[in-house]
mmCIF file of C-alpha atoms in Angstrom:
data_model
loop_
_atom_site.group_PDB
_atom_site.id
_atom_site.type_symbol
_atom_site.label_atom_id
_atom_site.label_comp_id
_atom_site.label_asym_id
_atom_site.label_seq_id
_atom_site.Cartn_x
_atom_site.Cartn_y
_atom_site.Cartn_z
ATOM 1 C CA MET A 1 121.023 150.029 52.425
ATOM 2 C CA THR A 2 118.427 151.899 54.452
ATOM 3 C CA VAL A 3 114.870 151.216 53.310
ATOM 4 C CA ASP A 4 112.777 154.375 53.244
ATOM 5 C CA VAL A 5 109.615 155.401 51.507
ATOM 6 C CA LEU A 6 110.563 156.951 48.180
ATOM 7 C CA ARG A 7 109.199 160.455 47.843
ATOM 8 C CA ARG A 8 110.053 163.683 46.159
ATOM 9 C CA PRO A 9 112.483 165.642 48.363
ATOM 10 C CA SER A 10 111.150 168.925 49.679
ATOM 11 C CA LEU A 11 112.768 172.300 49.040
ATOM 12 C CA ALA A 12 114.276 172.166 52.533
ATOM 13 C CA ASP A 13 115.745 168.734 51.781
ATOM 14 C CA ARG A 14 117.286 169.961 48.520
ATOM 15 C CA ARG A 15 118.727 173.011 50.238
ATOM 16 C CA ALA A 16 120.147 170.815 52.984
ATOM 17 C CA ARG A 17 121.774 168.598 50.361
ATOM 18 C CA MET A 18 123.419 171.658 48.791
ATOM 19 C CA ALA A 19 124.543 172.848 52.230
ATOM 20 C CA VAL A 20 126.173 169.503 53.040
ATOM 21 C CA ALA A 21 127.837 169.554 49.616
ATOM 22 C CA VAL A 22 129.332 172.967 50.463
ATOM 23 C CA LEU A 23 130.657 171.606 53.762
ATOM 24 C CA PHE A 24 132.318 168.682 51.982
ATOM 25 C CA PHE A 25 133.737 171.076 49.376
ATOM 26 C CA THR A 26 135.293 173.400 51.961
ATOM 27 C CA ASN A 27 136.681 170.439 53.898
ATOM 28 C CA GLY A 28 138.461 169.153 50.807
ATOM 29 C CA ALA A 29 139.692 172.566 49.668
ATOM 30 C CA LEU A 30 141.131 173.827 52.950
ATOM 31 C CA PHE A 31 143.798 171.181 53.494
ATOM 32 C CA ALA A 32 144.550 170.871 49.780
ATOM 33 C CA ASN A 33 145.702 174.486 49.793
ATOM 34 C CA LEU A 34 148.499 173.517 52.179
ATOM 35 C CA LEU A 35 149.686 170.247 50.604
ATOM 36 C CA PRO A 36 151.559 171.660 47.567
ATOM 37 C CA ARG A 37 153.395 173.937 50.005
ATOM 38 C CA TYR A 38 154.916 170.965 51.826
ATOM 39 C CA PRO A 39 158.191 170.851 49.820
ATOM 40 C CA GLN A 40 158.778 174.556 50.542
ATOM 41 C CA ILE A 41 158.009 174.095 54.233
ATOM 42 C CA LYS A 42 160.280 171.035 54.411
ATOM 43 C CA ALA A 43 163.103 172.952 52.759
ATOM 44 C CA ASP A 44 162.613 176.050 54.943
ATOM 45 C CA LEU A 45 162.657 173.953 58.105
ATOM 46 C CA GLY A 46 165.681 171.956 56.912
ATOM 47 C CA ILE A 47 164.381 168.516 57.890
ATOM 48 C CA GLY A 48 164.862 165.060 56.367
ATOM 49 C CA ASN A 49 162.267 162.625 55.094
ATOM 50 C CA ALA A 50 161.881 160.780 58.398
ATOM 51 C CA ALA A 51 161.391 163.977 60.429
ATOM 52 C CA TYR A 52 159.051 165.309 57.767
ATOM 53 C CA GLY A 53 157.016 162.100 57.851
ATOM 54 C CA LEU A 54 156.707 162.285 61.630
ATOM 55 C CA ALA A 55 155.709 165.957 61.472
ATOM 56 C CA VAL A 56 152.922 165.502 58.919
ATOM 57 C CA ALA A 57 151.702 162.481 60.908
ATOM 58 C CA ALA A 58 150.658 165.017 63.560
ATOM 59 C CA PHE A 59 147.553 165.764 61.469
ATOM 60 C CA PRO A 60 146.103 162.232 61.711
ATOM 61 C CA ALA A 61 147.406 161.967 65.284
ATOM 62 C CA GLY A 62 145.248 164.945 66.200
ATOM 63 C CA ALA A 63 142.312 163.371 64.394
ATOM 64 C CA ILE A 64 142.683 160.073 66.235
ATOM 65 C CA THR A 65 143.113 161.815 69.593
ATOM 66 C CA ALA A 66 139.951 163.865 69.168
ATOM 67 C CA GLY A 67 137.914 161.590 66.896
ATOM 68 C CA LEU A 68 135.815 159.763 69.481
ATOM 69 C CA ALA A 69 134.725 163.068 71.016
ATOM 70 C CA ALA A 70 133.012 163.997 67.749
ATOM 71 C CA GLY A 71 129.955 161.886 68.572
ATOM 72 C CA VAL A 72 129.513 163.619 71.930
ATOM 73 C CA LEU A 73 129.754 167.050 70.315
ATOM 74 C CA VAL A 74 127.301 166.103 67.571
ATOM 75 C CA ARG A 75 124.736 164.922 70.102
ATOM 76 C CA ARG A 76 125.253 168.049 72.199
ATOM 77 C CA PHE A 77 125.399 170.774 69.528
ATOM 78 C CA GLY A 78 124.116 169.127 66.343
ATOM 79 C CA SER A 79 126.058 167.804 63.361
ATOM 80 C CA ALA A 80 125.757 170.983 61.277
ATOM 81 C CA ARG A 81 127.153 173.283 63.951
ATOM 82 C CA VAL A 82 129.994 170.910 64.761
ATOM 83 C CA ALA A 83 130.888 170.599 61.074
ATOM 84 C CA VAL A 84 131.030 174.373 60.606
ATOM 85 C CA GLY A 85 132.896 175.013 63.857
ATOM 86 C CA GLY A 86 135.430 172.359 62.940
ATOM 87 C CA THR A 87 135.880 173.945 59.521
ATOM 88 C CA LEU A 88 136.672 177.352 61.020
ATOM 89 C CA LEU A 89 139.256 175.945 63.435
ATOM 90 C CA THR A 90 140.782 173.698 60.764
ATOM 91 C CA GLY A 91 141.469 176.809 58.702
ATOM 92 C CA VAL A 92 143.221 178.399 61.687
ATOM 93 C CA GLY A 93 145.421 175.337 62.172
ATOM 94 C CA ILE A 94 146.349 175.165 58.482
ATOM 95 C CA LEU A 95 147.297 178.843 58.442
ATOM 96 C CA ALA A 96 149.474 178.328 61.529
ATOM 97 C CA ALA A 97 151.161 175.320 59.905
ATOM 98 C CA GLY A 98 151.955 177.343 56.790
ATOM 99 C CA LEU A 99 153.563 180.100 58.869
ATOM 100 C CA ALA A 100 155.459 177.757 61.244
ATOM 101 C CA ASP A 101 159.120 178.631 61.826
ATOM 102 C CA SER A 102 160.036 175.357 63.542
ATOM 103 C CA VAL A 103 159.173 171.714 63.128
ATOM 104 C CA VAL A 104 157.549 171.694 66.584
ATOM 105 C CA VAL A 105 155.180 174.529 65.686
ATOM 106 C CA PHE A 106 154.502 172.918 62.301
ATOM 107 C CA ALA A 107 153.576 169.598 63.910
ATOM 108 C CA GLY A 108 151.531 171.291 66.652
ATOM 109 C CA ALA A 109 149.510 173.277 64.140
ATOM 110 C CA LEU A 110 148.864 170.149 62.085
ATOM 111 C CA PHE A 111 147.777 168.349 65.260
ATOM 112 C CA LEU A 112 145.191 171.075 65.916
ATOM 113 C CA ALA A 113 144.021 171.059 62.300
ATOM 114 C CA GLY A 114 143.708 167.267 62.357
ATOM 115 C CA ALA A 115 141.651 167.269 65.543
ATOM 116 C CA MET A 116 139.247 169.851 64.137
ATOM 117 C CA ASP A 117 139.098 168.018 60.801
ATOM 118 C CA ALA A 118 138.005 164.862 62.632
ATOM 119 C CA PHE A 119 135.064 166.740 64.146
ATOM 120 C CA THR A 120 134.129 168.111 60.740
ATOM 121 C CA ASP A 121 134.464 164.724 59.042
ATOM 122 C CA VAL A 122 132.184 162.829 61.405
ATOM 123 C CA ALA A 123 129.687 165.681 61.652
ATOM 124 C CA GLN A 124 129.352 166.323 57.925
ATOM 125 C CA ASN A 125 128.956 162.608 57.201
ATOM 126 C CA ALA A 126 126.342 162.332 59.962
ATOM 127 C CA HIS A 127 124.423 165.253 58.508
ATOM 128 C CA GLY A 128 124.823 163.835 55.020
ATOM 129 C CA LEU A 129 123.279 160.554 56.177
ATOM 130 C CA ARG A 130 120.370 162.509 57.673
ATOM 131 C CA VAL A 131 119.779 164.100 54.288
ATOM 132 C CA GLN A 132 120.170 160.721 52.573
ATOM 133 C CA ARG A 133 117.419 159.255 54.739
ATOM 134 C CA ARG A 134 115.187 162.149 53.717
ATOM 135 C CA TYR A 135 115.845 161.328 50.061
ATOM 136 C CA GLY A 136 115.267 157.599 50.515
ATOM 137 C CA ARG A 137 118.161 156.651 48.215
ATOM 138 C CA SER A 138 121.948 156.666 48.269
ATOM 139 C CA ILE A 139 123.572 160.056 47.761
ATOM 140 C CA ILE A 140 126.596 159.663 50.050
ATOM 141 C CA ASN A 141 129.031 159.081 47.171
ATOM 142 C CA SER A 142 128.002 162.408 45.651
ATOM 143 C CA PHE A 143 129.058 164.219 48.829
ATOM 144 C CA HIS A 144 132.456 162.546 48.750
ATOM 145 C CA ALA A 145 132.708 163.454 45.066
ATOM 146 C CA ILE A 146 132.178 167.100 46.021
ATOM 147 C CA TRP A 147 134.956 166.693 48.588
ATOM 148 C CA SER A 148 137.221 165.656 45.714
ATOM 149 C CA VAL A 149 136.136 168.741 43.744
ATOM 150 C CA GLY A 150 137.117 170.836 46.740
ATOM 151 C CA ALA A 151 140.470 169.086 46.973
ATOM 152 C CA VAL A 152 141.162 169.692 43.278
ATOM 153 C CA THR A 153 140.136 173.333 43.692
ATOM 154 C CA GLY A 154 142.353 173.777 46.726
ATOM 155 C CA GLY A 155 145.319 172.080 45.085
ATOM 156 C CA SER A 156 144.868 174.189 41.968
ATOM 157 C CA MET A 157 144.657 177.355 44.067
ATOM 158 C CA ALA A 158 147.929 176.435 45.741
ATOM 159 C CA ALA A 159 149.607 175.601 42.432
ATOM 160 C CA ALA A 160 148.511 178.973 41.040
ATOM 161 C CA ALA A 161 149.757 180.771 44.145
ATOM 162 C CA ILE A 162 153.140 179.043 43.832
ATOM 163 C CA ALA A 163 153.376 179.881 40.138
ATOM 164 C CA LEU A 164 152.591 183.540 40.909
ATOM 165 C CA GLY A 165 155.141 183.649 43.721
ATOM 166 C CA LEU A 166 152.494 184.434 46.360
ATOM 167 C CA PRO A 167 153.853 183.922 49.909
ATOM 168 C CA ARG A 168 152.298 181.209 52.048
ATOM 169 C CA GLY A 169 150.805 183.598 54.613
ATOM 170 C CA PRO A 170 148.559 185.688 52.344
ATOM 171 C CA HIS A 171 147.646 182.623 50.282
ATOM 172 C CA LEU A 172 146.515 180.501 53.248
ATOM 173 C CA LEU A 173 144.816 183.451 54.992
ATOM 174 C CA PHE A 174 142.744 184.094 51.870
ATOM 175 C CA SER A 175 141.863 180.394 51.619
ATOM 176 C CA ALA A 176 140.799 180.157 55.270
ATOM 177 C CA ALA A 177 138.659 183.307 55.040
ATOM 178 C CA VAL A 178 136.862 182.318 51.822
ATOM 179 C CA PHE A 179 135.955 178.825 52.968
ATOM 180 C CA ALA A 180 134.990 179.993 56.460
ATOM 181 C CA VAL A 181 132.415 182.328 54.916
ATOM 182 C CA ALA A 182 131.131 179.523 52.657
ATOM 183 C CA ALA A 183 130.699 177.150 55.616
ATOM 184 C CA CYS A 184 128.858 179.756 57.697
ATOM 185 C CA VAL A 185 126.452 180.454 54.843
ATOM 186 C CA ALA A 186 125.838 176.707 54.406
ATOM 187 C CA LEU A 187 124.908 176.390 58.084
ATOM 188 C CA ARG A 188 121.742 178.417 57.479
ATOM 189 C CA TYR A 189 120.369 175.748 55.122
ATOM 190 C CA CYS A 190 121.250 172.577 57.022
ATOM 191 C CA LEU A 191 118.499 170.415 58.540
ATOM 192 C CA PRO A 192 117.141 171.807 61.814
ATOM 193 C CA GLY A 193 116.382 169.866 64.954
ATOM 194 C CA PRO A 194 118.203 167.112 66.850
ATOM 195 C CA GLU A 195 120.031 164.280 65.152
ATOM 196 C CA THR A 196 117.390 161.763 66.254
ATOM 197 C CA ASP A 197 114.686 163.245 64.035
ATOM 198 C CA ALA A 198 116.031 161.433 60.961
ATOM 199 C CA GLU A 199 113.561 158.537 61.431
ATOM 200 C CA PRO A 200 109.849 159.043 61.922
ATOM 201 C CA ALA A 201 108.498 158.103 65.304
ATOM 202 C CA GLY A 202 107.583 154.463 65.722
ATOM 203 C CA GLU A 203 110.010 153.112 63.103
ATOM 204 C CA THR A 204 113.075 151.074 63.841
ATOM 205 C CA ASP A 205 116.495 152.731 64.002
ATOM 206 C CA ALA A 206 119.017 153.261 61.193
ATOM 207 C CA GLY A 207 118.575 150.829 58.377
ATOM 208 C CA ASP A 208 115.075 149.871 59.568
ATOM 209 C CA ARG A 209 116.715 147.002 61.411
ATOM 210 C CA ALA A 210 114.469 145.111 63.734
ATOM 211 C CA PRO A 211 115.799 145.256 67.303
ATOM 212 C CA VAL A 212 117.721 142.177 68.307
ATOM 213 C CA PRO A 213 117.129 141.470 72.009
ATOM 214 C CA ALA A 214 119.883 138.894 72.297
ATOM 215 C CA ARG A 215 122.673 138.137 69.885
ATOM 216 C CA SER A 216 124.465 134.833 69.830
ATOM 217 C CA PRO A 217 128.211 134.915 70.534
ATOM 218 C CA ALA A 218 128.838 133.708 66.986
ATOM 219 C CA ALA A 219 126.851 136.636 65.542
ATOM 220 C CA GLY A 220 128.791 139.054 67.714
ATOM 221 C CA VAL A 221 132.117 137.614 66.588
ATOM 222 C CA ARG A 222 131.064 137.794 62.950
ATOM 223 C CA THR A 223 130.014 141.436 63.324
ATOM 224 C CA GLY A 224 133.387 142.176 64.883
ATOM 225 C CA TRP A 225 135.266 140.536 62.009
ATOM 226 C CA VAL A 226 133.187 142.357 59.408
ATOM 227 C CA LEU A 227 133.748 145.663 61.166
ATOM 228 C CA ALA A 228 137.508 144.983 61.294
ATOM 229 C CA ALA A 229 137.543 144.203 57.568
ATOM 230 C CA LEU A 230 135.618 147.410 56.835
ATOM 231 C CA VAL A 231 138.180 149.378 58.840
ATOM 232 C CA LEU A 232 140.969 147.805 56.757
ATOM 233 C CA ILE A 233 139.158 148.681 53.520
ATOM 234 C CA ALA A 234 138.672 152.283 54.615
ATOM 235 C CA THR A 235 142.270 152.426 55.843
ATOM 236 C CA ALA A 236 143.495 151.222 52.457
ATOM 237 C CA GLY A 237 141.649 154.149 50.907
ATOM 238 C CA THR A 238 143.273 156.565 53.348
ATOM 239 C CA LEU A 239 146.727 155.095 52.670
ATOM 240 C CA VAL A 240 146.354 155.946 48.994
ATOM 241 C CA GLU A 241 144.944 159.392 49.739
ATOM 242 C CA ASP A 242 147.839 160.087 52.120
ATOM 243 C CA ALA A 243 150.357 159.042 49.477
ATOM 244 C CA GLY A 244 148.912 161.766 47.274
ATOM 245 C CA MET A 245 148.655 164.339 50.064
ATOM 246 C CA SER A 246 152.002 163.849 51.770
ATOM 247 C CA TRP A 247 154.317 162.493 49.092
ATOM 248 C CA ALA A 248 153.099 163.070 45.513
ATOM 249 C CA THR A 249 154.405 166.626 45.287
ATOM 250 C CA LEU A 250 157.664 165.721 47.005
ATOM 251 C CA TYR A 251 158.250 162.632 44.837
ATOM 252 C CA LEU A 252 157.630 164.499 41.592
ATOM 253 C CA SER A 253 159.768 167.486 42.564
ATOM 254 C CA ASP A 254 162.706 165.781 44.323
ATOM 255 C CA SER A 255 162.911 162.325 42.733
ATOM 256 C CA LEU A 256 161.669 163.127 39.221
ATOM 257 C CA HIS A 257 162.800 166.800 39.144
ATOM 258 C CA ALA A 258 159.472 168.259 38.061
ATOM 259 C CA THR A 259 158.901 171.985 38.498
ATOM 260 C CA ALA A 260 157.104 173.137 41.645
ATOM 261 C CA ALA A 261 153.899 173.958 39.785
ATOM 262 C CA LEU A 262 153.972 170.700 37.787
ATOM 263 C CA ALA A 263 154.731 168.652 40.893
ATOM 264 C CA ALA A 264 151.381 169.717 42.347
ATOM 265 C CA SER A 265 149.644 167.918 39.457
ATOM 266 C CA GLY A 266 150.228 164.511 41.068
ATOM 267 C CA TYR A 267 147.890 165.236 43.952
ATOM 268 C CA VAL A 268 145.454 167.096 41.708
ATOM 269 C CA ALA A 269 145.360 164.086 39.356
ATOM 270 C CA LEU A 270 144.662 161.719 42.244
ATOM 271 C CA VAL A 271 141.754 163.689 43.691
ATOM 272 C CA GLY A 272 140.454 164.608 40.228
ATOM 273 C CA ALA A 273 140.234 160.955 39.229
ATOM 274 C CA GLN A 274 138.787 160.176 42.641
ATOM 275 C CA PHE A 275 136.035 162.687 41.910
ATOM 276 C CA VAL A 276 135.217 160.939 38.626
ATOM 277 C CA GLY A 277 135.105 157.585 40.415
ATOM 278 C CA ARG A 278 132.713 158.940 43.025
ATOM 279 C CA ILE A 279 130.461 160.637 40.474
ATOM 280 C CA VAL A 280 129.884 157.299 38.723
ATOM 281 C CA GLY A 281 130.200 155.299 41.943
ATOM 282 C CA ASP A 282 126.519 155.158 42.884
ATOM 283 C CA ARG A 283 125.529 153.893 39.425
ATOM 284 C CA LEU A 284 128.318 151.326 39.363
ATOM 285 C CA VAL A 285 127.417 150.049 42.819
ATOM 286 C CA ASP A 286 123.738 149.763 41.895
ATOM 287 C CA ARG A 287 124.649 147.760 38.807
ATOM 288 C CA PHE A 288 127.540 145.584 39.988
ATOM 289 C CA GLY A 289 127.465 145.732 43.809
ATOM 290 C CA GLN A 290 129.879 147.226 46.342
ATOM 291 C CA ARG A 291 132.108 144.147 46.349
ATOM 292 C CA THR A 292 132.813 144.064 42.611
ATOM 293 C CA VAL A 293 133.305 147.819 42.363
ATOM 294 C CA ALA A 294 135.739 147.899 45.302
ATOM 295 C CA ARG A 295 137.811 144.959 44.093
ATOM 296 C CA SER A 296 137.928 146.202 40.489
ATOM 297 C CA GLY A 297 139.019 149.625 41.706
ATOM 298 C CA ALA A 298 141.657 148.096 43.945
ATOM 299 C CA LEU A 299 143.101 146.238 40.969
ATOM 300 C CA ILE A 300 143.202 149.443 38.916
ATOM 301 C CA ALA A 301 145.009 151.269 41.730
ATOM 302 C CA ALA A 302 147.534 148.485 42.301
ATOM 303 C CA VAL A 303 148.374 147.969 38.630
ATOM 304 C CA GLY A 304 148.322 151.669 37.701
ATOM 305 C CA MET A 305 150.587 152.860 40.495
ATOM 306 C CA GLY A 306 152.723 149.733 40.302
ATOM 307 C CA MET A 307 153.513 150.419 36.647
ATOM 308 C CA ALA A 308 154.225 154.086 37.396
ATOM 309 C CA LEU A 309 156.749 153.107 40.060
ATOM 310 C CA ALA A 310 158.291 150.410 37.868
ATOM 311 C CA VAL A 311 158.906 152.893 35.025
ATOM 312 C CA PRO A 312 159.296 156.302 36.730
ATOM 313 C CA THR A 313 158.496 159.294 34.521
ATOM 314 C CA VAL A 314 156.633 162.501 35.325
ATOM 315 C CA PRO A 315 153.662 161.815 32.974
ATOM 316 C CA GLY A 316 153.524 158.150 33.991
ATOM 317 C CA THR A 317 153.595 159.015 37.694
ATOM 318 C CA VAL A 318 150.805 161.564 37.323
ATOM 319 C CA LEU A 319 148.745 158.918 35.502
ATOM 320 C CA GLY A 320 149.631 156.407 38.220
ATOM 321 C CA PHE A 321 148.307 158.691 40.938
ATOM 322 C CA ALA A 322 145.195 159.251 38.816
ATOM 323 C CA ALA A 323 144.637 155.479 38.544
ATOM 324 C CA ALA A 324 145.092 155.155 42.302
ATOM 325 C CA GLY A 325 142.579 157.913 42.995
ATOM 326 C CA PHE A 326 139.997 156.436 40.637
ATOM 327 C CA GLY A 327 140.516 152.945 42.036
ATOM 328 C CA VAL A 328 139.922 153.839 45.687
ATOM 329 C CA ALA A 329 137.151 156.381 45.009
ATOM 330 C CA THR A 330 134.305 154.395 46.588
ATOM 331 C CA LEU A 331 136.199 152.647 49.389
ATOM 332 C CA VAL A 332 135.650 155.073 52.262
ATOM 333 C CA PRO A 333 131.963 155.793 51.442
ATOM 334 C CA ALA A 334 131.344 152.050 51.014
ATOM 335 C CA ALA A 335 132.978 151.156 54.332
ATOM 336 C CA MET A 336 131.096 153.921 56.157
ATOM 337 C CA HIS A 337 127.753 152.880 54.685
ATOM 338 C CA GLU A 338 128.280 149.171 55.341
ATOM 339 C CA ALA A 339 129.407 149.864 58.911
ATOM 340 C CA ASP A 340 126.382 152.060 59.545
ATOM 341 C CA GLU A 341 124.111 149.193 58.434
ATOM 342 C CA LEU A 342 125.712 146.429 60.521
ATOM 343 C CA PRO A 343 123.110 144.570 62.613
ATOM 344 C CA GLY A 344 123.433 144.533 66.362
ATOM 345 C CA LEU A 345 125.111 147.942 66.683
ATOM 346 C CA LYS A 346 123.592 151.162 67.943
ATOM 347 C CA PRO A 347 122.808 153.704 65.205
ATOM 348 C CA GLY A 348 125.954 155.580 64.224
ATOM 349 C CA SER A 349 128.318 153.318 66.193
ATOM 350 C CA GLY A 350 129.735 151.553 63.154
ATOM 351 C CA LEU A 351 130.167 154.845 61.282
ATOM 352 C CA THR A 352 131.987 156.445 64.211
ATOM 353 C CA LEU A 353 134.361 153.497 64.685
ATOM 354 C CA VAL A 354 135.263 153.253 60.996
ATOM 355 C CA SER A 355 135.713 157.028 60.727
ATOM 356 C CA TRP A 356 138.003 156.994 63.746
ATOM 357 C CA LEU A 357 140.059 153.864 63.096
ATOM 358 C CA MET A 358 140.592 154.480 59.370
ATOM 359 C CA ARG A 359 142.672 157.492 60.332
ATOM 360 C CA LEU A 360 145.346 155.057 61.464
ATOM 361 C CA GLY A 361 146.258 154.966 57.781
ATOM 362 C CA PHE A 362 146.948 158.689 57.837
ATOM 363 C CA LEU A 363 148.839 158.326 61.129
ATOM 364 C CA LEU A 364 151.067 155.373 60.244
ATOM 365 C CA SER A 365 151.672 156.004 56.567
ATOM 366 C CA PRO A 366 153.779 159.219 56.667
ATOM 367 C CA PRO A 367 156.433 158.043 59.174
ATOM 368 C CA VAL A 368 156.613 154.548 57.647
ATOM 369 C CA VAL A 369 156.995 155.884 54.114
ATOM 370 C CA GLY A 370 159.489 158.466 55.378
ATOM 371 C CA LEU A 371 161.634 155.852 57.137
ATOM 372 C CA VAL A 372 161.580 153.593 54.072
ATOM 373 C CA ALA A 373 162.446 156.574 51.859
ATOM 374 C CA ASP A 374 165.450 157.504 54.002
ATOM 375 C CA ALA A 375 166.626 153.882 54.113
ATOM 376 C CA THR A 376 166.086 153.206 50.402
ATOM 377 C CA SER A 377 164.166 155.716 48.261
ATOM 378 C CA LEU A 378 160.798 157.442 48.163
ATOM 379 C CA ARG A 379 160.007 155.363 45.100
ATOM 380 C CA VAL A 380 160.180 152.233 47.258
ATOM 381 C CA GLY A 381 158.190 153.907 50.027
ATOM 382 C CA LEU A 382 155.340 154.600 47.639
ATOM 383 C CA LEU A 383 154.838 150.864 47.153
ATOM 384 C CA VAL A 384 152.297 151.382 49.945
ATOM 385 C CA VAL A 385 149.815 152.323 47.197
ATOM 386 C CA PRO A 386 149.772 149.018 45.276
ATOM 387 C CA LEU A 387 149.950 147.150 48.590
ATOM 388 C CA ALA A 388 146.796 148.958 49.718
ATOM 389 C CA GLY A 389 145.085 147.758 46.540
ATOM 390 C CA LEU A 390 146.037 144.179 47.336
ATOM 391 C CA LEU A 391 144.628 144.594 50.853
ATOM 392 C CA VAL A 392 141.227 145.546 49.433
ATOM 393 C CA LEU A 393 141.274 142.556 47.099
ATOM 394 C CA VAL A 394 141.653 140.338 50.176
ATOM 395 C CA CYS A 395 139.112 142.077 52.437
ATOM 396 C CA GLY A 396 136.544 143.107 49.822
ATOM 397 C CA GLY A 397 134.451 139.990 50.352
ATOM 398 C CA VAL A 398 132.680 141.584 53.332
ATOM 399 C CA LEU A 399 131.094 144.206 51.090
ATOM 400 C CA GLN A 400 127.633 143.677 49.607
ATOM 401 C CA PRO A 401 127.435 141.821 46.297
ATOM 402 C CA ARG A 402 125.136 142.814 43.471
ATOM 403 C CA ARG A 403 121.485 142.825 44.507
ATOM 404 C CA HIS A 404 119.190 141.063 42.050
#
């Protein structure tokens, strides 16, 4: 990881860390307020699993369409401003999706929300890495843990609103307003100045890598293969997250006949366990290395969700989603960090590419699972979760081993 001089963080650094944590929290909570509403929206629109899968795929489609523009906006306006602006517009898109009266409007609103979420995602991670360099040690997993807290909070808010019979409009308007205010307040405490001030003058760029004037073709090919493997690892994490976001509530309510409020517990269990995995993730990585932690987690996700699908019960399925969330907790942060440290790439290039390409998991997963569900059953479609775990077991060798 990046080598910096260890020092006590200043008050401004600590405030910036709290501000970035708030941005991650709001990002997780906003979309999670909509997810438990999906079965109601699907029923109101009268669409099947395949059409539903294609509609919810509009969110990652928007993210992929707009994702590469995030770097340009960050350089032009600064990561903090882009993150907050994206948060505000994501809330607008989510509210529009909740109020949609046709599948076209629903998909269009999700497309807008996904595009804005992509800006927020890249910008908040970029700002988080700025703060991490100020601290001189890894704190990126803690930000992603806070995202999970936000997701649990948002999912719980939605479950409570459903239990109280609160209509989607007032519920999602309240959510958008609250988290918009929180993001705007956080902006005041983010790091000032341009993105390039993260390293002191005269030092090498991200990771303190010495500049490489000429790379051999073999080194370039190896970097390409490593980057591709990191994208697959991050994508595996997104596949599992999407299974919880798009299908957990629907599977528990339709296939296992859980109540609407109880059905929301599948997604909450996944992101709650993911939070626990990210809280302990930095310590585990320091002790065992990224490679061992990722592969062990992948095995937990594959076995846990595989057993839940083999013996389908409501408690077992909730535990299965929890195992999946815990198992993939460190995958996306690990892939982003490793990509940002790859030699021979410009600072931020690896992070941007992984952030952009991993969203293919969110794009491809909903329609594929939906088509499989219509052809067979949603239970079969959710085999994507254990398969994602197996993918990490294969590709995990590119991650860093334990450092002695």
